[in-house]
Amino acid sequence: MTTTPAAAQEQVRAAHSAFLSSRTESVEARSRWLVAISEDLDVHAEELVDLAVKETHLDEGRLGGELRRTVFQLKLLAQEVRHGEHLGATIDHEDPAWGMGPRPDIRRMNVPLGVVGVFGASNFPFAFSVMGGDTASALAAGCAVVHKIHEGHPLLGRRTAEVVADALSRAGAPPGLFSVVTGRAAAEALVDDPLVKAIGFTGSTTVGRALFDRAAGRPEPIPFFGELGSVNPVFVTRQAWQRRRDTILAGLAASFTVGMGQFCTKPGVVFVPESDDDAVAKALRTEIDGRPPATMLTPRLRQAFAQSVEAMADTDGVHVLVVGDDAEAPRPTVFKTTVETVGQTPEILAQEMFGPATLVVEYERMEQLIEIASGMQGQLTTSVHAEPGEDLDELLLVLAEKSGRIVLNNWPTGVTVTHAQNHGGPYPATTAPGTTSVGTAAIARFMRSVAYQSFDAALLPQALRDENPWGIRRRVDGVCQPLQQA
Amino acid sequence: MTTTPAAAQEQVRAAHSAFLSSRTESVEARSRWLVAISEDLDVHAEELVDLAVKETHLDEGRLGGELRRTVFQLKLLAQEVRHGEHLGATIDHEDPAWGMGPRPDIRRMNVPLGVVGVFGASNFPFAFSVMGGDTASALAAGCAVVHKIHEGHPLLGRRTAEVVADALSRAGAPPGLFSVVTGRAAAEALVDDPLVKAIGFTGSTTVGRALFDRAAGRPEPIPFFGELGSVNPVFVTRQAWQRRRDTILAGLAASFTVGMGQFCTKPGVVFVPESDDDAVAKALRTEIDGRPPATMLTPRLRQAFAQSVEAMADTDGVHVLVVGDDAEAPRPTVFKTTVETVGQTPEILAQEMFGPATLVVEYERMEQLIEIASGMQGQLTTSVHAEPGEDLDELLLVLAEKSGRIVLNNWPTGVTVTHAQNHGGPYPATTAPGTTSVGTAAIARFMRSVAYQSFDAALLPQALRDENPWGIRRRVDGVCQPLQQA
């Protein structure tokens, strides 16, 4: 049952009303709403994971972990909201001696954008779906959310939405603050609706770019926070390769096959020093063979994966190192090529194979890595495997320019939810390079600032009153004050 | 002499090299560069103001003040950079007991986007031009800047650029970090250049939107920070009107005619309770007549102003309250209409008359103001004139949704440069509602975050090392630490 555009518009209007009626809620109230959702998801964990197993073919252990992560994320965001960190409250008192001329009293805080449309991803049915990072951070910001359920897990999507709506209602949030739609027509209606003020999206570069263009082309363009494609290159130095080649290959095999390679952070290209194909293949196969393949998330993803693998196999200068297949539960494939081929065919590095496949690239000199990295497009992550004392300065500078997160001697597929996390990067990793979709900093995407000039104390929002009734952390006359909560 | 597209591309390449070679500079070095520019602008103040008077027809007093403001802005940004506030340094140490599962050591900081293209405005030849807020905050972020000089003050633009380039060179900044181009073809080449990673723009909605579309339509879309149009509505309550009508009208006359009304924050629509046209006109004329008109910034602006005034005069239900003209130095015009007319012809509120003209709108009830405000588009500022104790809650909530800054019992045309300033707002006030182009928060536009996971101490950027070698303020394990500088 798909949502009609008219029904989607009705939900947006209801969401807008809920947004309006909740504008003056305290940080404590909003924090409680997030905790309530978190608790109810936890209570229904077994039922939700069961549904997710049926619809996504991912294994129960992984899905249980993902739900715990989602529950934790809501609690961490609730704490951040309670501390008022996301409000960025800044107070500059009147100052007749201010350097450019007398300064009036001026105070700034962040306010929510309004109604946000969120597009769930298929590959993380909890963490990047109905109540994933985008929805959670938009609600934390004080926005209302209309979420477009991914067609890969419709029953789980509906059921999660019921649990969330019940939790919000029980906690006293206004009705309509969160709702879901299904189907493409409703999705497009969301992006077009004048009352929708931002979009959160996780998915393919093709679909993401089309929606980005749609959002940018509106009479009132709106921010589109899209996380699109990334091949997440890994760079292995000669020393690291010499000292722990098989450990690195075991780590690679685990990382590119976890969740059947259906991770936006899957290491899709690995640069290693020249080496014996047979030995590398053998080490990879040993690990890969111990991991039984599973059915992919959706038939469409399986088809797209098969096509991307075929395209890679057809590329001049690329050969197969570990033979996989395109069965319903495909066995992983590893390709091999040289840095010269990548130099001549740079589009190889833009070719995301979303599924259990990766490409090993042989290189000779560090300068080649720096040159290739300098020319590559934006990435969610890059990784380096190196030994202590190696000179990585130039490489790391280039990687900082190109990626949202750099991982040292580890694999990019784990994404912790924390204050310092950054899940973003230059295009096409995201459509908004200054933002993250994971961690507490994700809230900022859905807010904008308002300054209040020369206001009477009684008319100021709570967050900006001198007495600091919410006890939040603020910056006052340029100096950051500590948190004043118990 | 206009810049060819090829020459502009060459400058972008030089800027990119300068950006690359300055990536590891300390906050102290960058801070010094900004101070050096500030000092040299101050040294050349007389010469620069003379040039500005000749090219812009603005008066010497105003231009001198604007240059002082520009000099101060650079110093304030230098201090912010020295404190490392813009880096947003955040450290989360490894934590095996982290709620969602063991947390690796992860640290995040902001890094500059790269080369930024900046389009200067004609109306503030210092504060929003060559070395205005966009250039200053992009350099503060660590970006390189190629600035497109506004055709309204080419000689001042060139001379300012020379002073800036000399200052940067003397302070040890890499050559090419800042340069200027002129002409439309070079401007378009800037927006299209793959090495340009963001655009800062202040100007008209028409030109701004065309450039925004161009930036969004690139193979790699880039953020476009445009400050476009705003009519800056003012709302006068019945009590305020009754107690100090003539004071308010005197303030209005001064505010909408300052700089010949060529301010992005000019109050272009003023809602007042029903009142006697003759008395209002008389009070306005008294003030207006004491202010001799001056030539407008450019012939093109004068023509556009004349057209917008004519269009307003031709609108059904609008009549002239104070008769102006369209001479080379036009006398100010004040229009009058009713809230009903605005309700029936809402496009009146989207019709910016860039020059000395404003529209007085008569209303009866507060509910009408709330309804009109709820329907209006984004504004840089809104203002309210009210008496203590009046119930403004609902109106202020609506204004917070619609504007970047709300001014109480004062006028929006002064924009102080401070930590709490917010010069932004929903479209079309800006094309990036989450950002400000004035104040220390303006730096954030030109940065993005990078997270470093599981890094050896020796490989971390200085800003993220445990010992905090720069003494900057950071957030560590969720807790904001104080600044550690002397």
GROMACS .gro file of N, CA and C in nm, chain A residues 13 42 44 83 97 129 146 149 160 175 196 201 212 217 231 248 303 322 327 342 407-408 417-418 449 455 475:
model
   81
   13ARG      N    1   0.149   1.862   0.638
   13ARG     CA    2   0.076   1.969   0.709
   13ARG      C    3   0.062   1.936   0.857
   42ASP      N    4   1.368  -0.065   2.245
   42ASP     CA    5   1.436  -0.169   2.321
   42ASP      C    6   1.335  -0.276   2.367
   44HIS      N    7   1.064  -0.359   2.229
   44HIS     CA    8   1.015  -0.437   2.113
   44HIS      C    9   1.129  -0.498   2.031
   83HIS      N   10   2.174   1.887   2.748
   83HIS     CA   11   2.284   1.981   2.778
   83HIS      C   12   2.273   2.108   2.693
   97ALA      N   13   3.210   5.011   2.435
   97ALA     CA   14   3.352   5.023   2.397
   97ALA      C   15   3.394   4.920   2.292
  129SER      N   16   1.756   0.391   0.903
  129SER     CA   17   1.621   0.378   0.847
  129SER      C   18   1.522   0.460   0.929
  146VAL      N   19   0.881   1.355   0.838
  146VAL     CA   20   0.804   1.260   0.759
  146VAL      C   21   0.907   1.169   0.691
  149ILE      N   22   0.968   0.524   0.398
  149ILE     CA   23   1.015   0.387   0.428
  149ILE      C   24   1.080   0.325   0.304
  160THR      N   25   0.810  -0.033   1.304
  160THR     CA   26   0.897   0.060   1.377
  160THR      C   27   0.826   0.193   1.394
  175PRO      N   28   0.082   1.510   1.824
  175PRO     CA   29   0.058   1.414   1.716
  175PRO      C   30   0.105   1.470   1.582
  196VAL      N   31   0.825   2.153   0.362
  196VAL     CA   32   0.943   2.070   0.396
  196VAL      C   33   1.067   2.157   0.379
  201PHE      N   34   1.900   1.195   0.342
  201PHE     CA   35   1.895   1.083   0.247
  201PHE      C   36   2.018   0.997   0.262
  212PHE      N   37   1.868   1.546  -0.501
  212PHE     CA   38   1.942   1.670  -0.470
  212PHE      C   39   1.906   1.777  -0.572
  217GLY      N   40   1.636   2.269  -0.712
  217GLY     CA   41   1.562   2.336  -0.818
  217GLY      C   42   1.427   2.393  -0.775
  231VAL      N   43   3.399   0.461  -0.231
  231VAL     CA   44   3.468   0.331  -0.246
  231VAL      C   45   3.567   0.308  -0.131
  248ILE      N   46   4.650  -0.843   0.755
  248ILE     CA   47   4.580  -0.738   0.681
  248ILE      C   48   4.477  -0.799   0.586
  303GLN      N   49   2.097  -0.732  -0.856
  303GLN     CA   50   2.115  -0.708  -1.000
  303GLN      C   51   2.219  -0.599  -1.025
  322VAL      N   52   4.010  -1.359  -0.680
  322VAL     CA   53   3.930  -1.460  -0.611
  322VAL      C   54   3.795  -1.464  -0.683
  327ALA      N   55   2.518  -1.562  -0.769
  327ALA     CA   56   2.405  -1.639  -0.719
  327ALA      C   57   2.317  -1.549  -0.632
  342VAL      N   58   4.496   0.204  -1.296
  342VAL     CA   59   4.409   0.303  -1.229
  342VAL      C   60   4.442   0.443  -1.278
  407VAL      N   61   4.111   0.622   0.894
  407VAL     CA   62   4.127   0.514   0.991
  407VAL      C   63   4.270   0.462   0.982
  408LEU      N   64   4.334   0.446   1.096
  408LEU     CA   65   4.472   0.396   1.096
  408LEU      C   66   4.477   0.253   1.148
  417VAL      N   67   2.913   0.573   1.730
  417VAL     CA   68   2.828   0.691   1.749
  417VAL      C   69   2.881   0.766   1.870
  418THR      N   70   2.935   0.883   1.847
  418THR     CA   71   3.002   0.956   1.954
  418THR      C   72   3.008   1.104   1.919
  449SER      N   73   2.039   2.953   1.269
  449SER     CA   74   2.053   3.046   1.382
  449SER      C   75   1.957   3.163   1.371
  455PHE      N   76   1.693   4.287   2.305
  455PHE     CA   77   1.568   4.234   2.358
  455PHE      C   78   1.552   4.260   2.507
  475ARG      N   79   2.816   3.044   2.532
  475ARG     CA   80   2.932   3.131   2.515
  475ARG      C   81   2.886   3.272   2.547
   0.00000   0.00000   0.00000
